[in-house]
mmCIF file of C-alpha atoms and ligand atoms in Angstrom:
data_model
loop_
_atom_site.group_PDB
_atom_site.id
_atom_site.type_symbol
_atom_site.label_atom_id
_atom_site.label_comp_id
_atom_site.label_asym_id
_atom_site.label_seq_id
_atom_site.Cartn_x
_atom_site.Cartn_y
_atom_site.Cartn_z
ATOM 1 C CA MET A 760 0.084 0.050 0.058
ATOM 2 C CA THR A 761 1.164 3.577 -0.676
ATOM 3 C CA ASN A 762 1.354 6.184 2.032
ATOM 4 C CA GLY A 763 -0.316 8.571 -0.270
ATOM 5 C CA ASN A 764 -2.894 9.445 2.116
ATOM 6 C CA LYS A 765 -0.776 9.984 4.931
ATOM 7 C CA LYS A 766 1.380 12.533 2.731
ATOM 8 C CA CYS A 767 -1.474 14.495 2.038
ATOM 9 C CA GLY A 768 -2.948 14.228 5.392
ATOM 10 C CA ARG A 769 -6.442 12.272 4.322
ATOM 11 C CA ASP A 770 -7.155 10.974 7.676
ATOM 12 C CA TYR A 771 -10.815 11.639 7.762
ATOM 13 C CA VAL A 772 -14.143 9.632 7.577
ATOM 14 C CA ARG A 773 -15.180 9.365 3.787
ATOM 15 C CA PRO A 774 -18.353 11.375 2.795
ATOM 16 C CA GLY A 775 -21.526 9.260 3.472
ATOM 17 C CA THR A 776 -20.036 7.267 6.135
ATOM 18 C CA GLY A 777 -21.633 9.118 8.903
ATOM 19 C CA ALA A 778 -19.312 10.905 11.093
ATOM 20 C CA ASN A 779 -18.715 14.175 8.913
ATOM 21 C CA LEU A 780 -21.568 14.735 6.768
ATOM 22 C CA SER A 781 -23.011 17.802 8.097
ATOM 23 C CA MET A 782 -19.364 19.496 8.487
ATOM 24 C CA LYS A 783 -17.355 21.008 5.991
ATOM 25 C CA MET A 784 -15.038 18.848 4.766
ATOM 26 C CA GLN A 785 -11.212 20.348 5.532
ATOM 27 C CA THR A 786 -8.902 18.436 4.226
ATOM 28 C CA PRO A 787 -5.621 19.703 1.652
ATOM 29 C CA LEU A 788 -7.591 18.320 -1.007
ATOM 30 C CA ALA A 789 -10.944 19.766 -0.206
ATOM 31 C CA ASP A 790 -9.249 23.363 0.359
ATOM 32 C CA THR A 791 -7.708 23.126 -2.727
ATOM 33 C CA ALA A 792 -10.703 22.018 -4.868
ATOM 34 C CA ARG A 793 -12.687 24.753 -2.988
ATOM 35 C CA GLU A 794 -9.818 27.239 -3.644
ATOM 36 C CA LEU A 795 -9.810 26.755 -7.520
ATOM 37 C CA VAL A 796 -13.406 28.145 -7.628
ATOM 38 C CA ALA A 797 -13.093 30.556 -5.031
ATOM 39 C CA ASP A 798 -13.371 34.348 -5.563
ATOM 40 C CA ASP A 799 -15.428 34.047 -9.085
ATOM 41 C CA LYS A 800 -12.055 32.698 -10.760
ATOM 42 C CA GLY A 801 -11.843 29.897 -12.853
ATOM 43 C CA LEU A 802 -9.160 27.717 -14.677
ATOM 44 C CA LEU A 803 -7.012 28.175 -17.580
ATOM 45 C CA ALA A 804 -6.475 25.286 -19.591
ATOM 46 C CA MET A 805 -2.920 25.501 -21.197
ATOM 47 C CA ASP A 806 -2.415 21.816 -21.396
ATOM 48 C CA GLU A 807 -2.798 21.255 -25.246
ATOM 49 C CA SER A 808 -0.523 18.340 -26.152
ATOM 50 C CA ASN A 809 2.104 18.724 -28.660
ATOM 51 C CA PRO A 810 0.003 17.442 -31.592
ATOM 52 C CA THR A 811 -2.777 19.868 -30.759
ATOM 53 C CA CYS A 812 -0.390 23.018 -29.979
ATOM 54 C CA ASP A 813 1.332 22.504 -33.025
ATOM 55 C CA LYS A 814 -1.876 21.874 -35.362
ATOM 56 C CA ARG A 815 -2.912 25.265 -33.665
ATOM 57 C CA PHE A 816 0.510 26.632 -34.495
ATOM 58 C CA ALA A 817 0.450 25.630 -38.116
ATOM 59 C CA GLU A 818 -2.859 27.248 -38.860
ATOM 60 C CA LEU A 819 -1.177 30.492 -37.878
ATOM 61 C CA GLY A 820 2.172 30.069 -39.569
ATOM 62 C CA ILE A 821 3.730 29.572 -36.153
ATOM 63 C CA PRO A 822 6.986 27.323 -36.073
ATOM 64 C CA GLN A 823 6.051 24.051 -34.546
ATOM 65 C CA THR A 824 9.188 23.522 -32.152
ATOM 66 C CA GLU A 825 9.656 22.750 -28.423
ATOM 67 C CA GLU A 826 11.126 26.529 -28.391
ATOM 68 C CA ARG A 827 8.219 28.156 -29.789
ATOM 69 C CA ARG A 828 5.677 25.955 -27.557
ATOM 70 C CA ARG A 829 7.891 27.132 -24.606
ATOM 71 C CA ALA A 830 7.835 30.617 -25.357
ATOM 72 C CA TYR A 831 4.045 30.940 -26.095
ATOM 73 C CA ARG A 832 3.791 29.425 -22.443
ATOM 74 C CA ASP A 833 6.295 31.948 -21.076
ATOM 75 C CA MET A 834 3.797 34.553 -22.543
ATOM 76 C CA ILE A 835 0.845 33.293 -20.861
ATOM 77 C CA VAL A 836 2.378 32.535 -17.545
ATOM 78 C CA THR A 837 4.202 35.854 -17.076
ATOM 79 C CA ALA A 838 1.272 37.975 -18.108
ATOM 80 C CA PRO A 839 0.967 40.381 -15.271
ATOM 81 C CA GLY A 840 -2.245 40.140 -13.174
ATOM 82 C CA LEU A 841 -3.266 36.893 -14.420
ATOM 83 C CA ALA A 842 -3.902 35.600 -11.145
ATOM 84 C CA GLU A 843 -6.785 38.448 -11.145
ATOM 85 C CA SER A 844 -9.157 36.048 -12.815
ATOM 86 C CA ILE A 845 -7.351 32.861 -13.095
ATOM 87 C CA SER A 846 -7.268 30.750 -10.325
ATOM 88 C CA GLY A 847 -5.514 27.325 -11.501
ATOM 89 C CA ALA A 848 -3.741 26.678 -14.669
ATOM 90 C CA ILE A 849 -3.381 23.129 -16.314
ATOM 91 C CA LEU A 850 -0.022 22.202 -17.993
ATOM 92 C CA TYR A 851 1.046 19.459 -20.031
ATOM 93 C CA ASP A 852 3.901 17.332 -19.515
ATOM 94 C CA GLU A 853 6.305 19.235 -21.576
ATOM 95 C CA THR A 854 5.338 22.446 -20.207
ATOM 96 C CA ILE A 855 5.874 21.539 -16.371
ATOM 97 C CA ARG A 856 8.996 20.579 -17.315
ATOM 98 C CA GLN A 857 9.873 24.024 -18.978
ATOM 99 C CA LYS A 858 11.120 27.256 -17.799
ATOM 100 C CA THR A 859 10.552 31.137 -18.423
ATOM 101 C CA ASN A 860 13.130 33.220 -20.229
ATOM 102 C CA ASP A 861 14.593 34.122 -16.939
ATOM 103 C CA GLY A 862 15.091 30.408 -15.857
ATOM 104 C CA ARG A 863 12.213 29.600 -13.853
ATOM 105 C CA PRO A 864 9.948 26.817 -13.646
ATOM 106 C CA PHE A 865 6.501 27.579 -15.021
ATOM 107 C CA ALA A 866 4.907 25.895 -12.158
ATOM 108 C CA GLU A 867 6.692 28.021 -9.552
ATOM 109 C CA VAL A 868 6.019 31.152 -11.243
ATOM 110 C CA LEU A 869 2.480 30.223 -11.352
ATOM 111 C CA ALA A 870 2.623 29.540 -7.557
ATOM 112 C CA ASP A 871 4.234 32.487 -6.638
ATOM 113 C CA ALA A 872 1.499 34.328 -8.694
ATOM 114 C CA GLY A 873 -1.108 32.852 -6.768
ATOM 115 C CA ILE A 874 -2.298 30.353 -9.212
ATOM 116 C CA VAL A 875 -2.345 26.704 -8.538
ATOM 117 C CA PRO A 876 -0.364 24.607 -10.969
ATOM 118 C CA GLY A 877 -2.278 21.677 -12.336
ATOM 119 C CA ILE A 878 -1.269 18.858 -14.814
ATOM 120 C CA LYS A 879 -3.077 16.875 -17.574
ATOM 121 C CA VAL A 880 -2.127 13.390 -16.976
ATOM 122 C CA ASP A 881 -3.877 11.340 -19.695
ATOM 123 C CA ALA A 882 -2.178 10.489 -22.637
ATOM 124 C CA GLY A 883 -4.822 11.285 -25.297
ATOM 125 C CA ALA A 884 -7.894 9.374 -26.654
ATOM 126 C CA THR A 885 -7.849 6.253 -28.884
ATOM 127 C CA ASP A 886 -10.154 4.236 -31.091
ATOM 128 C CA LEU A 887 -12.178 1.600 -28.524
ATOM 129 C CA ALA A 888 -11.782 -1.637 -30.044
ATOM 130 C CA GLY A 889 -14.482 -3.071 -31.517
ATOM 131 C CA HIS A 890 -16.414 0.215 -31.142
ATOM 132 C CA PRO A 891 -16.283 1.931 -34.683
ATOM 133 C CA GLY A 892 -16.430 5.840 -33.988
ATOM 134 C CA GLU A 893 -15.752 5.628 -30.346
ATOM 135 C CA LYS A 894 -12.902 6.604 -28.209
ATOM 136 C CA VAL A 895 -11.262 5.534 -24.870
ATOM 137 C CA THR A 896 -8.791 7.538 -23.374
ATOM 138 C CA GLU A 897 -5.072 6.181 -22.311
ATOM 139 C CA GLY A 898 -2.894 6.783 -19.592
ATOM 140 C CA LEU A 899 -3.599 4.561 -16.802
ATOM 141 C CA ASP A 900 -0.545 2.512 -17.046
ATOM 142 C CA LYS A 901 2.079 3.604 -14.615
ATOM 143 C CA LEU A 902 -0.146 6.546 -13.405
ATOM 144 C CA ARG A 903 0.698 6.226 -9.813
ATOM 145 C CA ASP A 904 4.309 7.063 -10.610
ATOM 146 C CA ARG A 905 3.577 9.891 -12.842
ATOM 147 C CA LEU A 906 1.271 11.426 -10.611
ATOM 148 C CA ALA A 907 4.013 11.118 -7.683
ATOM 149 C CA GLU A 908 6.487 12.775 -10.075
ATOM 150 C CA TYR A 909 3.868 15.872 -11.029
ATOM 151 C CA ARG A 910 3.428 16.350 -7.349
ATOM 152 C CA GLY A 911 7.111 16.796 -6.598
ATOM 153 C CA MET A 912 7.227 19.429 -9.467
ATOM 154 C CA GLY A 913 4.556 21.383 -7.859
ATOM 155 C CA ALA A 914 1.104 20.371 -9.212
ATOM 156 C CA ARG A 915 -1.573 20.437 -7.133
ATOM 157 C CA PHE A 916 -4.067 19.401 -9.511
ATOM 158 C CA ALA A 917 -4.797 16.968 -12.447
ATOM 159 C CA LYS A 918 -6.886 16.553 -15.345
ATOM 160 C CA TRP A 919 -8.054 13.562 -17.676
ATOM 161 C CA ARG A 920 -10.333 14.162 -20.756
ATOM 162 C CA ALA A 921 -12.578 11.456 -22.082
ATOM 163 C CA VAL A 922 -14.551 12.038 -25.050
ATOM 164 C CA ILE A 923 -17.905 10.864 -26.259
ATOM 165 C CA ALA A 924 -19.130 11.480 -29.630
ATOM 166 C CA LEU A 925 -22.397 11.553 -31.059
ATOM 167 C CA GLY A 926 -23.842 9.692 -34.204
ATOM 168 C CA ASP A 927 -25.432 6.997 -35.607
ATOM 169 C CA GLY A 928 -25.315 4.560 -32.894
ATOM 170 C CA ILE A 929 -23.358 6.262 -30.780
ATOM 171 C CA PRO A 930 -22.510 6.616 -27.919
ATOM 172 C CA THR A 931 -23.090 2.675 -26.738
ATOM 173 C CA ARG A 932 -23.394 1.943 -23.394
ATOM 174 C CA THR A 933 -20.400 0.046 -23.571
ATOM 175 C CA GLY A 934 -18.405 3.233 -24.693
ATOM 176 C CA ILE A 935 -20.038 5.450 -22.079
ATOM 177 C CA GLU A 936 -19.124 2.656 -18.965
ATOM 178 C CA ILE A 937 -15.397 1.916 -19.864
ATOM 179 C CA ASN A 938 -14.960 6.148 -20.203
ATOM 180 C CA ALA A 939 -16.705 6.584 -16.787
ATOM 181 C CA HIS A 940 -14.683 3.673 -15.316
ATOM 182 C CA THR A 941 -11.491 4.945 -16.333
ATOM 183 C CA LEU A 942 -12.171 8.603 -15.584
ATOM 184 C CA ALA A 943 -12.885 7.205 -12.088
ATOM 185 C CA ARG A 944 -9.881 5.300 -11.667
ATOM 186 C CA TYR A 945 -7.862 8.276 -12.433
ATOM 187 C CA ALA A 946 -9.749 10.337 -9.981
ATOM 188 C CA ALA A 947 -9.063 7.722 -7.432
ATOM 189 C CA LEU A 948 -5.389 7.297 -8.079
ATOM 190 C CA CYS A 949 -5.221 11.372 -7.886
ATOM 191 C CA GLN A 950 -6.645 11.577 -4.466
ATOM 192 C CA GLU A 951 -4.653 8.674 -3.321
ATOM 193 C CA ALA A 952 -1.498 10.912 -4.515
ATOM 194 C CA GLY A 953 -2.586 14.382 -2.966
ATOM 195 C CA LEU A 954 -3.901 15.783 -6.390
ATOM 196 C CA VAL A 955 -7.360 17.172 -6.855
ATOM 197 C CA PRO A 956 -8.919 15.307 -9.869
ATOM 198 C CA VAL A 957 -10.668 17.342 -12.533
ATOM 199 C CA VAL A 958 -12.849 14.985 -14.167
ATOM 200 C CA GLU A 959 -13.574 15.879 -17.614
ATOM 201 C CA PRO A 960 -16.022 13.505 -19.860
ATOM 202 C CA GLU A 961 -16.709 15.688 -23.046
ATOM 203 C CA VAL A 962 -19.755 14.902 -25.026
ATOM 204 C CA LEU A 963 -18.336 16.353 -28.599
ATOM 205 C CA MET A 964 -19.899 19.327 -30.395
ATOM 206 C CA GLU A 965 -19.346 17.981 -33.947
ATOM 207 C CA GLY A 966 -22.127 16.864 -35.906
ATOM 208 C CA ASP A 967 -25.754 17.844 -36.560
ATOM 209 C CA HIS A 968 -27.486 16.492 -33.425
ATOM 210 C CA SER A 969 -30.117 18.399 -31.651
ATOM 211 C CA LEU A 970 -29.800 20.101 -28.085
ATOM 212 C CA LYS A 971 -32.192 17.344 -27.166
ATOM 213 C CA ARG A 972 -30.092 14.538 -28.515
ATOM 214 C CA CYS A 973 -27.068 16.461 -26.371
ATOM 215 C CA ARG A 974 -28.944 16.695 -23.179
ATOM 216 C CA GLU A 975 -29.898 12.844 -23.354
ATOM 217 C CA ALA A 976 -26.348 11.831 -23.892
ATOM 218 C CA THR A 977 -24.778 14.181 -21.384
ATOM 219 C CA GLN A 978 -27.213 13.174 -18.671
ATOM 220 C CA GLU A 979 -26.298 9.444 -19.504
ATOM 221 C CA VAL A 980 -22.784 10.273 -19.346
ATOM 222 C CA LEU A 981 -22.559 11.928 -16.146
ATOM 223 C CA GLU A 982 -24.986 9.406 -14.504
ATOM 224 C CA ALA A 983 -22.182 6.858 -15.264
ATOM 225 C CA VAL A 984 -19.482 8.881 -14.438
ATOM 226 C CA PHE A 985 -20.967 9.651 -10.638
ATOM 227 C CA ASP A 986 -22.000 6.080 -10.621
ATOM 228 C CA GLN A 987 -18.480 4.842 -10.873
ATOM 229 C CA LEU A 988 -16.858 7.749 -8.849
ATOM 230 C CA SER A 989 -18.990 6.537 -5.999
ATOM 231 C CA ARG A 990 -18.392 2.665 -6.611
ATOM 232 C CA GLN A 991 -14.591 3.545 -6.675
ATOM 233 C CA GLY A 992 -14.708 5.501 -3.439
ATOM 234 C CA VAL A 993 -14.020 9.112 -5.087
ATOM 235 C CA SER A 994 -14.203 11.782 -2.429
ATOM 236 C CA LEU A 995 -16.608 14.071 -3.909
ATOM 237 C CA GLU A 996 -15.587 17.209 -2.161
ATOM 238 C CA GLU A 997 -12.168 16.587 -3.155
ATOM 239 C CA MET A 998 -12.602 16.652 -6.857
ATOM 240 C CA LEU A 999 -14.002 19.257 -9.565
ATOM 241 C CA LEU A 1000 -16.378 18.238 -12.690
ATOM 242 C CA LYS A 1001 -15.219 19.941 -16.032
ATOM 243 C CA PRO A 1002 -18.086 19.161 -18.536
ATOM 244 C CA ASN A 1003 -19.387 20.424 -21.937
ATOM 245 C CA MET A 1004 -22.380 22.757 -22.050
ATOM 246 C CA VAL A 1005 -25.209 20.958 -23.418
ATOM 247 C CA LEU A 1006 -25.343 22.583 -26.830
ATOM 248 C CA PRO A 1007 -26.642 21.557 -30.183
ATOM 249 C CA GLY A 1008 -24.103 20.084 -32.831
ATOM 250 C CA LEU A 1009 -22.310 22.445 -34.711
ATOM 251 C CA ASP A 1010 -24.066 21.582 -38.217
ATOM 252 C CA ALA A 1011 -27.431 21.577 -36.459
ATOM 253 C CA PRO A 1012 -30.204 23.491 -38.390
ATOM 254 C CA ASP A 1013 -31.416 25.200 -34.946
ATOM 255 C CA GLN A 1014 -28.867 27.067 -32.746
ATOM 256 C CA GLU A 1015 -30.168 28.023 -29.560
ATOM 257 C CA SER A 1016 -30.153 31.267 -27.654
ATOM 258 C CA ALA A 1017 -27.772 31.585 -24.671
ATOM 259 C CA GLU A 1018 -30.496 31.378 -22.383
ATOM 260 C CA ALA A 1019 -31.540 28.117 -23.932
ATOM 261 C CA VAL A 1020 -28.351 26.541 -23.501
ATOM 262 C CA ALA A 1021 -28.031 27.598 -19.922
ATOM 263 C CA ASP A 1022 -31.065 26.330 -18.841
ATOM 264 C CA VAL A 1023 -30.794 22.934 -20.312
ATOM 265 C CA THR A 1024 -27.217 22.887 -19.089
ATOM 266 C CA VAL A 1025 -28.064 23.596 -15.673
ATOM 267 C CA ARG A 1026 -30.972 21.239 -15.307
ATOM 268 C CA THR A 1027 -28.889 18.449 -16.780
ATOM 269 C CA LEU A 1028 -26.372 19.086 -14.076
ATOM 270 C CA LEU A 1029 -28.525 19.591 -11.196
ATOM 271 C CA ARG A 1030 -30.025 16.276 -12.327
ATOM 272 C CA THR A 1031 -26.709 14.404 -12.073
ATOM 273 C CA VAL A 1032 -24.050 16.247 -10.232
ATOM 274 C CA PRO A 1033 -24.226 15.917 -6.366
ATOM 275 C CA ALA A 1034 -24.091 18.990 -4.199
ATOM 276 C CA ALA A 1035 -21.073 17.806 -2.339
ATOM 277 C CA VAL A 1036 -18.850 18.522 -5.662
ATOM 278 C CA PRO A 1037 -17.764 21.878 -5.190
ATOM 279 C CA GLY A 1038 -17.479 23.039 -8.514
ATOM 280 C CA ILE A 1039 -18.320 22.867 -12.314
ATOM 281 C CA ALA A 1040 -15.559 24.182 -14.769
ATOM 282 C CA PHE A 1041 -16.896 24.198 -18.040
ATOM 283 C CA LEU A 1042 -14.488 23.351 -21.011
ATOM 284 C CA SER A 1043 -15.343 25.395 -24.149
ATOM 285 C CA GLY A 1044 -15.106 22.658 -26.704
ATOM 286 C CA GLY A 1045 -14.459 25.042 -29.896
ATOM 287 C CA GLN A 1046 -17.244 27.531 -29.121
ATOM 288 C CA PRO A 1047 -16.548 30.993 -29.979
ATOM 289 C CA ALA A 1048 -14.725 32.964 -27.138
ATOM 290 C CA GLN A 1049 -17.701 35.510 -27.214
ATOM 291 C CA LEU A 1050 -20.402 32.999 -27.234
ATOM 292 C CA ALA A 1051 -18.704 30.772 -24.131
ATOM 293 C CA SER A 1052 -18.754 34.036 -21.900
ATOM 294 C CA ALA A 1053 -22.541 34.641 -22.799
ATOM 295 C CA ARG A 1054 -23.522 30.919 -21.977
ATOM 296 C CA LEU A 1055 -21.382 30.870 -18.788
ATOM 297 C CA ASN A 1056 -22.960 34.454 -17.658
ATOM 298 C CA ALA A 1057 -26.301 33.455 -18.475
ATOM 299 C CA MET A 1058 -26.279 30.493 -16.416
ATOM 300 C CA ASN A 1059 -24.845 32.485 -13.235
ATOM 301 C CA VAL A 1060 -27.844 35.102 -14.024
ATOM 302 C CA ARG A 1061 -30.566 32.674 -14.354
ATOM 303 C CA PHE A 1062 -29.693 30.563 -11.700
ATOM 304 C CA ARG A 1063 -28.261 32.955 -8.994
ATOM 305 C CA GLY A 1064 -28.252 31.634 -5.527
ATOM 306 C CA ARG A 1065 -29.813 28.363 -6.465
ATOM 307 C CA LEU A 1066 -26.874 26.436 -7.686
ATOM 308 C CA PRO A 1067 -25.339 23.735 -4.834
ATOM 309 C CA TRP A 1068 -22.061 24.362 -6.578
ATOM 310 C CA ALA A 1069 -19.792 26.820 -8.132
ATOM 311 C CA VAL A 1070 -20.350 27.564 -12.010
ATOM 312 C CA THR A 1071 -17.003 28.360 -13.571
ATOM 313 C CA PHE A 1072 -14.861 27.984 -16.511
ATOM 314 C CA SER A 1073 -11.989 25.684 -17.440
ATOM 315 C CA PHE A 1074 -11.496 27.054 -21.184
ATOM 316 C CA SER A 1075 -8.772 26.788 -23.441
ATOM 317 C CA ARG A 1076 -9.545 27.832 -27.041
ATOM 318 C CA ALA A 1077 -12.237 30.302 -25.396
ATOM 319 C CA ILE A 1078 -9.671 32.320 -23.382
ATOM 320 C CA GLN A 1079 -6.245 31.597 -25.231
ATOM 321 C CA GLN A 1080 -7.235 31.927 -28.858
ATOM 322 C CA PRO A 1081 -7.360 35.792 -29.248
ATOM 323 C CA ALA A 1082 -3.966 35.813 -27.644
ATOM 324 C CA LEU A 1083 -2.304 33.177 -30.126
ATOM 325 C CA GLU A 1084 -3.654 35.129 -33.114
ATOM 326 C CA ILE A 1085 -1.975 38.268 -31.972
ATOM 327 C CA TRP A 1086 1.529 36.782 -30.722
ATOM 328 C CA ARG A 1087 1.726 34.599 -34.254
ATOM 329 C CA GLY A 1088 5.144 33.180 -32.648
ATOM 330 C CA ASP A 1089 6.730 36.245 -32.717
ATOM 331 C CA ASP A 1090 7.837 37.423 -29.007
ATOM 332 C CA ALA A 1091 7.511 41.309 -29.934
ATOM 333 C CA HIS A 1092 3.794 40.976 -29.708
ATOM 334 C CA ALA A 1093 3.904 39.211 -26.526
ATOM 335 C CA ALA A 1094 2.773 42.210 -24.296
ATOM 336 C CA ALA A 1095 -0.128 42.499 -26.811
ATOM 337 C CA ALA A 1096 -1.324 39.060 -26.885
ATOM 338 C CA GLN A 1097 -1.135 39.168 -22.761
ATOM 339 C CA LYS A 1098 -3.257 41.808 -22.731
ATOM 340 C CA ALA A 1099 -5.981 40.124 -24.859
ATOM 341 C CA LEU A 1100 -5.566 37.066 -22.589
ATOM 342 C CA LEU A 1101 -6.163 38.845 -20.011
ATOM 343 C CA TYR A 1102 -9.065 40.783 -21.433
ATOM 344 C CA ARG A 1103 -10.794 37.323 -22.169
ATOM 345 C CA ALA A 1104 -9.976 35.907 -18.665
ATOM 346 C CA ARG A 1105 -11.783 39.015 -17.178
ATOM 347 C CA CYS A 1106 -14.482 38.574 -19.495
ATOM 348 C CA ASN A 1107 -15.094 34.880 -18.151
ATOM 349 C CA ARG A 1108 -14.878 36.189 -14.482
ATOM 350 C CA ALA A 1109 -17.564 38.772 -15.069
ATOM 351 C CA ALA A 1110 -19.481 35.848 -16.358
ATOM 352 C CA ARG A 1111 -19.238 34.087 -13.364
ATOM 353 C CA ARG A 1112 -20.510 37.053 -11.445
ATOM 354 C CA GLY A 1113 -23.569 37.362 -14.072
ATOM 355 C CA GLU A 1114 -21.710 40.472 -15.212
ATOM 356 C CA TYR A 1115 -20.865 39.780 -18.398
ATOM 357 C CA GLY A 1116 -22.272 41.550 -21.477
ATOM 358 C CA GLU A 1117 -21.815 43.000 -24.963
ATOM 359 C CA ALA A 1118 -20.781 45.966 -23.611
ATOM 360 C CA MET A 1119 -17.646 44.357 -22.587
ATOM 361 C CA GLU A 1120 -16.563 43.396 -26.073
ATOM 362 C CA ASN A 1121 -16.462 47.135 -27.082
ATOM 363 C CA PRO A 1122 -13.402 47.740 -28.651
ATOM 364 C CA ASP A 1123 -12.879 51.008 -26.677
ATOM 365 C CA GLN A 1124 -13.409 48.997 -23.577
ATOM 366 C CA SER A 1125 -11.519 45.987 -24.697
ATOM 367 C CA SER A 1126 -8.475 47.956 -25.307
ATOM 368 C CA ARG A 1127 -8.278 49.407 -22.041
ATOM 369 C CA SER A 1128 -5.694 47.284 -19.724
HETATM 370 P P1 LIG B 387 -11.248 24.064 -24.804
HETATM 371 O O1 LIG B 387 -11.672 24.812 -23.795
HETATM 372 O O2 LIG B 387 -10.716 24.367 -25.866
HETATM 373 O O3 LIG B 387 -12.274 23.057 -25.262
HETATM 374 O O4 LIG B 387 -10.035 23.073 -24.012
HETATM 375 C C1 LIG B 387 -10.253 22.611 -22.668
HETATM 376 C C2 LIG B 387 -9.739 21.447 -22.306
HETATM 377 O O5 LIG B 387 -8.994 21.217 -21.431
HETATM 378 C C3 LIG B 387 -10.008 20.266 -23.223
HETATM 379 O O6 LIG B 387 -9.429 19.334 -22.697
#
């Protein structure tokens, strides 16, 4: 048996077993989970794998080298004032080993700025054997050892993404159960290692499916995920959920208003996510940045005071894309790119408060530092 529990001080009674049911859980992991969703802040996902980062660089003609990836992440982690809107940043294996221009590890720079460093620990999705069109996420082999290493490098939370595609005959029940089981195995290992698991089951936007279809699939997936988390003894107070918003497919004829998306999304989550989970931090999934902010805002306006968990963001593209397009691989543009990054982060913090609106996107206002 490992001494993971002892190391991170998890000598408490598990939720649901009686003694601590009415008390706020006071453990280092529960504290970190709450810290990640405190003060109306959200997470910045900057954990694109090398192939994904290179793909985004290629689209803008940026050289796909380790050094350019480092320089890009340097621009992000050194953005002055990032911690005003961002509580935690998710790094990638290459990134957590890299340093800023002045030789400081990225995780240390983030922590010193008051941003909790996190790490993507899955190894990406691969075809699920015997189930055409479906994927399963890899990375459980030797995960215990990798988690210990990342913890030693300063990571305090982790992320694992499972993807569920919608199409003819998919997802199958088997596909959903395998991904839910895998997410729970990852989450249990994280808690053992002293890391807060961010559990990310993503129902993809690709396709022409309706809002209703996405709602049904998202509900089924979340039910399966929380069933597995419970069976595998994952402590709900010591994790965060990172789901998709409930949206019609990208090619669906009927696109819905931000209010309709907010209502269906929150109702689906209210049916499936236990109140013990401290926070829900959405992925953006390729939504335009402004739409992602507007939808998050609508949730926080329409359900203000009625939600058992914090509802926030853990966006990658919806925070980074404008900054990446300004930076374009040229460090002379770093300061302007940082301004754009901070601006989107601020918009999303405002959305958490229900204070985001089109006026914030006014160019006169957005050019203010
Ligand atoms: P997007 O916000 O670009 O979907 O990325 C979030 C993420 O972390 C995907 O795993």
